[in-house]
């Protein structure tokens, strides 16, 4: 039975010194006085849930027991070094001190996490290179990486773009998570634990300012309302000017404008029962999201239909050809309004020898965007937006028991989601010349429109053909999932533990997609007519009406088996095998059509992924536990990998969501931390990841092979009757690297401090450094010579003064050496060879004042 603790709390620590290390004091102390301890880069699947209601855990997210970091990896409290699975843990204080206030910045601290986002809806979070298809947003598939906040599953990855709010700790879990988690995830999970209400008054406040008009404020207050009711309220706001200047609108874009609120009420009617009510609301209203010109790469299109000739014909020049000038000229007003929130009730009841937990939650997400999808100031695509509204409901029940010889968890999970999207796409006055072949292959003289007497197709020279052409997309998804899961730990001997787990899962998805097309005069274009004019044919080549109602349902059984052995009290070795799955899906962005423009219904559904995951590891502590070294070796084989493909059996070129045959991700992860004295600590964490398509024979071709006449049969360019430019119907990219994955990633840093008395206040001056490195990666679903992003290294510094009373003031600089780097590259539409991209943040600097009371 867990006793309710009264009395003074430990003072919150000013800094968690290691990115994967939480240094927590059992009594009020400076961070430098905490005993040495380290969590691992190969530690545990976890849902930080046990003891959350205990006041002793507030502000830490883990417990310090004689130099050990305690987590609830297997739904029970234990040392992270004793949990034989893979995890990286980052403390809330370290998140604050390094400026990692969202998942995008968290990836600099966690080497195996990949995050890429062109806007909140088009966001992907992957672990070990696996999770979600790159370059395609489709509501009809599951995320491979789950995001949990206080045990509540967030189905929309847009939640990863919001600021962290009053976070105690974050755990990045690697590998399949199904026998301990409510929602099945095949690549891993990001488990976020917030600080909980306390029965003793405490609070914290923080203000930061910096260049680019950066302003950030955070506040949290907690305390009792009655003898058995406590409350905690937290709020944050972040505001920053954009880093890219739009010369068309005379505005800075890629700005930040975020507000977050969270409230929690803890009711303990008895010592054995704790009920927590929580609600949160966050909003973003940034001038976002745009891109800059990066370059041009020739495609298989005729030269007069590639970017240089088209730009010259329309008299267009980008504002800069250097992406690091951070200039753009997008002519569509940008909008990225994003709201997310919800409410939950968590009940923890000590029943018999174990604990029964219930988590009930409702969450919503509203998305209101406006994008410029031609990446230029030309009126080609004048409107591109897909407003979306989501509601989700989850219910989880689980019972956990810990004994001398056996520990077990059994649970049930239910999930329902409804998404509604209303899309609008419109073409502008430059669309005709950009998209329609004028009918001549002659070189276009500089400054010529290409619409002279030699142009046999006058439609290309008539702006009214496509101007105002509009497609209205209506779609919805009903997603239902239910599961039973459990895991047993049998302690065969004090050193040897055998741990099997099982999961039975049911998924059902029902969807609807309709595209209605209207010409510039408001006339609807319909399919099935006896004949079409040349003008209508040109319009239907841009937008084709379609209506489908895809459905999918299936049962899946998955399991895992883990064996661990303690060689010595400080050395643990383990091995794991997991057979998992990723639920099948449905295409909700439309499917390819046949030669008569009829949708190919066989492409409506996507098969489940079949995952085989293998992992072995060792976790060690040495030098009187002042140092740790942990190592994990892993391999995941995925059949029917869900990807953006072009399937040759349909004889079509349009990309859509389907299954690649085989994918493999394998590699090594490690973390090392050392604390030789209370005045210095350092860490070095890293990974080598080899993630490739083992067999992918019908992939979309990269831009250098696209845009020409489609190859049929065996043809030779230049032969009689064969065009000079040919493009395969699809490409075999077997053996090539998955997008977004760097082979080498590192995070490293140190902190040093010395005691000092400043303004009659005893404290310490500290200096910290956090660095990261990633090698090159592909930024296109099929690797292209034009879309490899060069590797780069980032360095962050901080210098400050902190006291035992909770005061902390420091200056910081991020990307200190002003490294030029690219976050993501985009291939322009229409195989013109245009390459656009998002440059990463330049050097930023500022200061922070923080006080814990």
mmCIF file of C-alpha atoms in Angstrom, residues 103 107 110-116 124-130 687 689 739-742 745 774:
data_model
loop_
_atom_site.group_PDB
_atom_site.id
_atom_site.type_symbol
_atom_site.label_atom_id
_atom_site.label_comp_id
_atom_site.label_asym_id
_atom_site.label_seq_id
_atom_site.Cartn_x
_atom_site.Cartn_y
_atom_site.Cartn_z
ATOM 1 C CA UNK A 103 10.005 17.110 -30.469
ATOM 2 C CA UNK A 107 15.949 14.924 -31.839
ATOM 3 C CA UNK A 110 18.243 11.536 -28.934
ATOM 4 C CA UNK A 111 20.340 10.073 -31.770
ATOM 5 C CA UNK A 112 17.841 7.494 -33.063
ATOM 6 C CA UNK A 113 14.888 9.906 -33.326
ATOM 7 C CA UNK A 114 14.090 11.477 -36.721
ATOM 8 C CA UNK A 115 11.693 14.406 -37.054
ATOM 9 C CA UNK A 116 10.767 16.196 -40.266
ATOM 10 C CA UNK A 124 6.600 12.545 -39.426
ATOM 11 C CA UNK A 125 8.373 11.172 -36.365
ATOM 12 C CA UNK A 126 10.452 8.045 -36.920
ATOM 13 C CA UNK A 127 12.717 5.934 -34.731
ATOM 14 C CA UNK A 128 15.511 3.844 -36.229
ATOM 15 C CA UNK A 129 14.262 5.051 -39.626
ATOM 16 C CA UNK A 130 10.826 3.484 -39.160
ATOM 17 C CA UNK A 687 23.911 5.275 -33.148
ATOM 18 C CA UNK A 689 21.567 2.871 -38.439
ATOM 19 C CA UNK A 739 14.444 8.599 -46.500
ATOM 20 C CA UNK A 740 15.258 10.776 -43.529
ATOM 21 C CA UNK A 741 17.775 8.323 -42.035
ATOM 22 C CA UNK A 742 21.363 9.294 -41.261
ATOM 23 C CA UNK A 745 24.062 10.260 -35.358
ATOM 24 C CA UNK A 774 24.137 13.595 -38.148
#
